[in-house]
Amino acid sequence: MSLLLSLLLSCADKPGPAAVEDDTAEPAIADQLVALSAPRLLRRASLDLRGVLPTTDELDAVEADPTVYADLVATYLDDERFEARMVSLQSERWHTVMDVYQVWYSDYGIDPVEADNFAHSVGGEPLRLIARVMAEDAPWSEIVTADYTMSNELLASIWPIEYPDGATGWQKSTYTDGRPAAGVLSTNGLWWRYVTNISNKNRGRVAAMSRLLLCEDILSRPVVFTASSGADPEEAIKTDPVCVSCHSSIEPLAGNLFGFWWTIQYNTAEMSVYHPERELLAMEMLGVEPGWYGAPSSGLQDMGWFVANDLRFARCGVESNAELLWRRPVELADFQAIEDMREPFVAGGMLPKGLLATIVETPQYQAGGFSDLATDETRERELVERLLSPNQLKTAVADLTGLDWVYAGYDQLENDVVGYRTLLGGVDGYSVGRIQQQPGITWYLAMKRLAQAGAEALVQRDLISKEHVLIVGAELTTTSSDPAFITAIEDLHWRLYAESAEDQWVTDIVALYDEVLSGSNEIQAWEATLEVMFRDPRFTSY
Amino acid sequence: MSDWTRNLLVVTLAGCTSSPTPGDGGGDTDSTVIGDTAEEPLGGPSVEPDLTADEAVAAISAALRFSIPAFPILASTWDDVFENASDTCPPNYLAFGTFDVPLAEGCTTDEGWNFSGVGGAQGDWLKSGDQYFFGWKTDFNITDPEGEVFKGGGQGDASVAYDGAGSITYDLETYGIFEYPQGELWMAEGASLAYFATGTYSDDDDYGTITGGYSYGGGETLYFDAFSWQRSECDGYPVGDIYFRDQSARWYRWRFDAKSCDGCGDVVFDDEVELGQACLDIRPALTGFGQLMLEYITASYVGLEPLPEQQQ
């Protein structure tokens, strides 16, 4: 609070430069942090933006000339995998992907083998829209103003959606039930995650909208309830000053969402469609007309534009994407860093790729350690080593080994019904809201299984089937004393870790291979060796 | 630092620089408040009426072709469909209309009717026999042998008092969505409903009030606000507002004042654009609302004794 007061005073007094000199000022954040090596930094960016490791050529290039980092990042932003990666990244914040919604796949008569697809399709709808905006580098505001949604064949088969003829996969589509155009605010997927009921009347949804799009968490405001507040909540929110202070703005906002106000929960007919006849019912139910912080609104479409024009929206876009890439919450100490990115972001038309390119150039993003100048606060705040998320592990291992780890229709790293998502540190959209950044017992066990599965798939593809996509120059029959074996192992080390192998590591890994081989065969020896490499902290972190 | 404090800080710091006033896109002000617009406001949806006043009123008339969708059609459809229930399907179907079959599996009768869902729709005389009550809370799919699905979800109730001499008094609260292609009138279209209504109806008088609306498939959508009609007053012409929603999700308001009593009213688009006056006699559609209820009650229940278990 003292900082707040000092800022207020400085605002009022407009002091000259001499008045703000401060001998005790902290060192600049860039001076407190030590950047990753260029190859490791490129690996981080590639995993964040594409979900895969850099190619060997890319690593060679950035090692030879670290200045090509920005150019390679630019190619990552245009990579075909960028869009899918943004879906997963934004999911960590939007939390729309859950295993279970109020309506189940079975309520639509969908086959159980499609259960995981159903959950990811529903929750993926708003995320796909956001990711498409990012992939097309359209203005960030389009996430709340777009006149389309994103749909796949499954959603088009259960919801009133016009899906392109003959198309497959996620496509721009249009609802046919008369809902207004307001980007993610018009998607079923968002409001299936953030539900309401007869008495809540969309107020909870306003809180979600405010937190997600404006970075203002209404629920974190200090509220002191009085005895009279509990008598009749509907009356109290209109008359009790404690309640009115928030609800005077919440009620009009909630009024914009009544087309999604279901009168009965758990019903496919009610929840699949928008209900335009309920838009005006807001006035009857809430006693106020729809609005946006004092300005009248004609409904959901207006609300989208109000959000887009709100000063907090652009800043929130910067803040939220910085959080996702810095892998930590944005704090007061980051105020200027966020502001420094917000200004060019707004001036440049709020283009997402430019924003991401800026974020990955920040010291906070590139940090791999601390300098002697680092303060305790900085050491506590900054995350210099990050755990790969389950999604990053999935896509990276799949890219390296061809592993498609699916069981009974369930992607093993993307759900918790019969999968390992939260065990491996992931977000489940409901009870776990932030990616785990410290390995734990379940993480270790799940990672072990993934490493085993990846190693097995890699040996099968590259050594038994002799495709040699990742393992090049060595065969099953190549002995560990053969230089080709050593070269193959060192190449793997470079690709997996973005670091050159040290002699001691080569000695140790060859010893491991030989020991396993002595008790089994070449297949098991290679699998054990690769499993250990996948479980290495240099692989599982970035 | 809490989000609340942080946002206060953001607002405070923003207040140190010049900021636009809400909606004007520029200019200097002394402070910035929550909800202020960005420096360069983005565009926005075009707000221009596509319809003239007469076209809007014609659209309202078309959307009233089945009168206002009400419970008799739901009740009769429910009754008709459940005549196809067997002793075992739905397995725990009760005589007065509740059943519970898991949606995923459902059950199928020998004649090919599949019942799945949960809920109940109950209509019967209550108490002394002059009060009819139809209530529903439903989440179901019922598929006929031809593959047509009677589906619905919602809740509501209708309380109708009958005086034994051709006059009813009703009080309805209706929420939900219902559709059956083989059904009658509005049920064949499929309607989403959210309204409450009260009134009386007989051959001599017709009085009704309604607040709320309905939509056919998200297309034709009407909303009534403080809307009423009475045959003995104003010759049955309505008083209040009817709103019609166009394809751009904007509303046309058709307002009848209590003095004109001629079926004419001013039409306003999006609460702002005055389109002039339009006239149309929609009294037949309004009369149909109570008339259908009276016909249903007299045809289905008058003369029948209340069920013993409901005499309390």
PDB file of N, CA and C in Angstrom, chain A residues 199-232:
ATOM      1  N   SER A 199     -31.131 -19.264 -10.025  1.00  0.00           N
ATOM      2  CA  SER A 199     -30.979 -18.180  -9.058  1.00  0.00           C
ATOM      3  C   SER A 199     -29.701 -17.371  -9.258  1.00  0.00           C
ATOM      4  N   ASN A 200     -28.657 -17.993  -9.779  1.00  0.00           N
ATOM      5  CA  ASN A 200     -27.403 -17.261  -9.959  1.00  0.00           C
ATOM      6  C   ASN A 200     -27.502 -16.221 -11.070  1.00  0.00           C
ATOM      7  N   LYS A 201     -28.301 -16.520 -12.069  1.00  0.00           N
ATOM      8  CA  LYS A 201     -28.641 -15.527 -13.111  1.00  0.00           C
ATOM      9  C   LYS A 201     -27.418 -14.907 -13.790  1.00  0.00           C
ATOM     10  N   ASN A 202     -26.459 -15.740 -14.095  1.00  0.00           N
ATOM     11  CA  ASN A 202     -25.277 -15.334 -14.873  1.00  0.00           C
ATOM     12  C   ASN A 202     -24.257 -14.504 -14.094  1.00  0.00           C
ATOM     13  N   ARG A 203     -24.468 -14.318 -12.812  1.00  0.00           N
ATOM     14  CA  ARG A 203     -23.518 -13.473 -12.072  1.00  0.00           C
ATOM     15  C   ARG A 203     -22.145 -14.136 -11.990  1.00  0.00           C
ATOM     16  N   GLY A 204     -22.144 -15.438 -11.791  1.00  0.00           N
ATOM     17  CA  GLY A 204     -20.867 -16.151 -11.752  1.00  0.00           C
ATOM     18  C   GLY A 204     -20.146 -16.060 -13.083  1.00  0.00           C
ATOM     19  N   ARG A 205     -20.918 -16.028 -14.143  1.00  0.00           N
ATOM     20  CA  ARG A 205     -20.306 -15.925 -15.467  1.00  0.00           C
ATOM     21  C   ARG A 205     -19.659 -14.554 -15.665  1.00  0.00           C
ATOM     22  N   VAL A 206     -20.252 -13.550 -15.094  1.00  0.00           N
ATOM     23  CA  VAL A 206     -19.652 -12.221 -15.167  1.00  0.00           C
ATOM     24  C   VAL A 206     -18.286 -12.241 -14.478  1.00  0.00           C
ATOM     25  N   ALA A 207     -18.214 -12.906 -13.351  1.00  0.00           N
ATOM     26  CA  ALA A 207     -16.937 -12.996 -12.643  1.00  0.00           C
ATOM     27  C   ALA A 207     -15.897 -13.697 -13.506  1.00  0.00           C
ATOM     28  N   ALA A 208     -16.316 -14.766 -14.181  1.00  0.00           N
ATOM     29  CA  ALA A 208     -15.379 -15.491 -15.047  1.00  0.00           C
ATOM     30  C   ALA A 208     -14.941 -14.609 -16.210  1.00  0.00           C
ATOM     31  N   MET A 209     -15.893 -13.950 -16.829  1.00  0.00           N
ATOM     32  CA  MET A 209     -15.581 -13.068 -17.959  1.00  0.00           C
ATOM     33  C   MET A 209     -14.608 -11.971 -17.533  1.00  0.00           C
ATOM     34  N   SER A 210     -14.871 -11.391 -16.374  1.00  0.00           N
ATOM     35  CA  SER A 210     -14.036 -10.296 -15.893  1.00  0.00           C
ATOM     36  C   SER A 210     -12.605 -10.774 -15.635  1.00  0.00           C
ATOM     37  N   ARG A 211     -12.506 -11.933 -15.040  1.00  0.00           N
ATOM     38  CA  ARG A 211     -11.177 -12.467 -14.734  1.00  0.00           C
ATOM     39  C   ARG A 211     -10.416 -12.843 -16.012  1.00  0.00           C
ATOM     40  N   LEU A 212     -11.109 -13.484 -16.942  1.00  0.00           N
ATOM     41  CA  LEU A 212     -10.437 -13.991 -18.136  1.00  0.00           C
ATOM     42  C   LEU A 212     -10.095 -12.898 -19.143  1.00  0.00           C
ATOM     43  N   LEU A 213     -10.979 -11.928 -19.284  1.00  0.00           N
ATOM     44  CA  LEU A 213     -10.808 -10.957 -20.362  1.00  0.00           C
ATOM     45  C   LEU A 213     -10.297  -9.600 -19.885  1.00  0.00           C
ATOM     46  N   LEU A 214     -10.508  -9.295 -18.615  1.00  0.00           N
ATOM     47  CA  LEU A 214     -10.065  -8.004 -18.099  1.00  0.00           C
ATOM     48  C   LEU A 214      -9.004  -8.144 -17.009  1.00  0.00           C
ATOM     49  N   CYS A 215      -8.724  -9.393 -16.619  1.00  0.00           N
ATOM     50  CA  CYS A 215      -7.772  -9.655 -15.536  1.00  0.00           C
ATOM     51  C   CYS A 215      -8.208  -8.968 -14.249  1.00  0.00           C
ATOM     52  N   GLU A 216      -9.483  -8.822 -14.073  1.00  0.00           N
ATOM     53  CA  GLU A 216     -10.005  -8.285 -12.831  1.00  0.00           C
ATOM     54  C   GLU A 216     -10.828  -9.378 -12.160  1.00  0.00           C
ATOM     55  N   ASP A 217     -10.325  -9.859 -11.049  1.00  0.00           N
ATOM     56  CA  ASP A 217     -10.984 -10.948 -10.342  1.00  0.00           C
ATOM     57  C   ASP A 217     -11.963 -10.363  -9.321  1.00  0.00           C
ATOM     58  N   ILE A 218     -13.205 -10.321  -9.706  1.00  0.00           N
ATOM     59  CA  ILE A 218     -14.227  -9.756  -8.816  1.00  0.00           C
ATOM     60  C   ILE A 218     -14.272 -10.516  -7.498  1.00  0.00           C
ATOM     61  N   LEU A 219     -14.063 -11.818  -7.576  1.00  0.00           N
ATOM     62  CA  LEU A 219     -14.180 -12.648  -6.373  1.00  0.00           C
ATOM     63  C   LEU A 219     -13.062 -12.387  -5.375  1.00  0.00           C
ATOM     64  N   SER A 220     -12.021 -11.686  -5.808  1.00  0.00           N
ATOM     65  CA  SER A 220     -10.924 -11.414  -4.868  1.00  0.00           C
ATOM     66  C   SER A 220     -11.146 -10.121  -4.108  1.00  0.00           C
ATOM     67  N   ARG A 221     -12.195  -9.393  -4.428  1.00  0.00           N
ATOM     68  CA  ARG A 221     -12.443  -8.137  -3.712  1.00  0.00           C
ATOM     69  C   ARG A 221     -12.818  -8.407  -2.258  1.00  0.00           C
ATOM     70  N   PRO A 222     -12.331  -7.572  -1.381  1.00  0.00           N
ATOM     71  CA  PRO A 222     -12.686  -7.767   0.024  1.00  0.00           C
ATOM     72  C   PRO A 222     -14.153  -7.421   0.252  1.00  0.00           C
ATOM     73  N   VAL A 223     -14.895  -8.354   0.788  1.00  0.00           N
ATOM     74  CA  VAL A 223     -16.315  -8.128   1.050  1.00  0.00           C
ATOM     75  C   VAL A 223     -16.611  -8.531   2.490  1.00  0.00           C
ATOM     76  N   VAL A 224     -17.240  -7.663   3.206  1.00  0.00           N
ATOM     77  CA  VAL A 224     -17.634  -7.968   4.579  1.00  0.00           C
ATOM     78  C   VAL A 224     -19.151  -8.109   4.614  1.00  0.00           C
ATOM     79  N   PHE A 225     -19.610  -9.315   4.902  1.00  0.00           N
ATOM     80  CA  PHE A 225     -21.048  -9.537   4.940  1.00  0.00           C
ATOM     81  C   PHE A 225     -21.617  -9.122   6.288  1.00  0.00           C
ATOM     82  N   THR A 226     -22.754  -8.478   6.241  1.00  0.00           N
ATOM     83  CA  THR A 226     -23.444  -8.135   7.475  1.00  0.00           C
ATOM     84  C   THR A 226     -24.576  -9.123   7.695  1.00  0.00           C
ATOM     85  N   ALA A 227     -25.118  -9.091   8.885  1.00  0.00           N
ATOM     86  CA  ALA A 227     -26.211 -10.011   9.195  1.00  0.00           C
ATOM     87  C   ALA A 227     -27.391  -9.789   8.262  1.00  0.00           C
ATOM     88  N   SER A 228     -27.623  -8.541   7.917  1.00  0.00           N
ATOM     89  CA  SER A 228     -28.780  -8.252   7.069  1.00  0.00           C
ATOM     90  C   SER A 228     -28.572  -8.745   5.655  1.00  0.00           C
ATOM     91  N   SER A 229     -27.296  -8.970   5.277  1.00  0.00           N
ATOM     92  CA  SER A 229     -27.024  -9.397   3.919  1.00  0.00           C
ATOM     93  C   SER A 229     -27.627 -10.752   3.619  1.00  0.00           C
ATOM     94  N   GLY A 230     -27.739 -11.567   4.654  1.00  0.00           N
ATOM     95  CA  GLY A 230     -28.190 -12.926   4.412  1.00  0.00           C
ATOM     96  C   GLY A 230     -29.686 -13.096   4.413  1.00  0.00           C
ATOM     97  N   ALA A 231     -30.414 -12.057   4.737  1.00  0.00           N
ATOM     98  CA  ALA A 231     -31.864 -12.204   4.866  1.00  0.00           C
ATOM     99  C   ALA A 231     -32.511 -12.578   3.536  1.00  0.00           C
ATOM    100  N   ASP A 232     -32.348 -11.753   2.556  1.00  0.00           N
ATOM    101  CA  ASP A 232     -32.874 -12.013   1.232  1.00  0.00           C
ATOM    102  C   ASP A 232     -31.822 -11.544   0.242  1.00  0.00           C
TER     103      ASP A 232
END
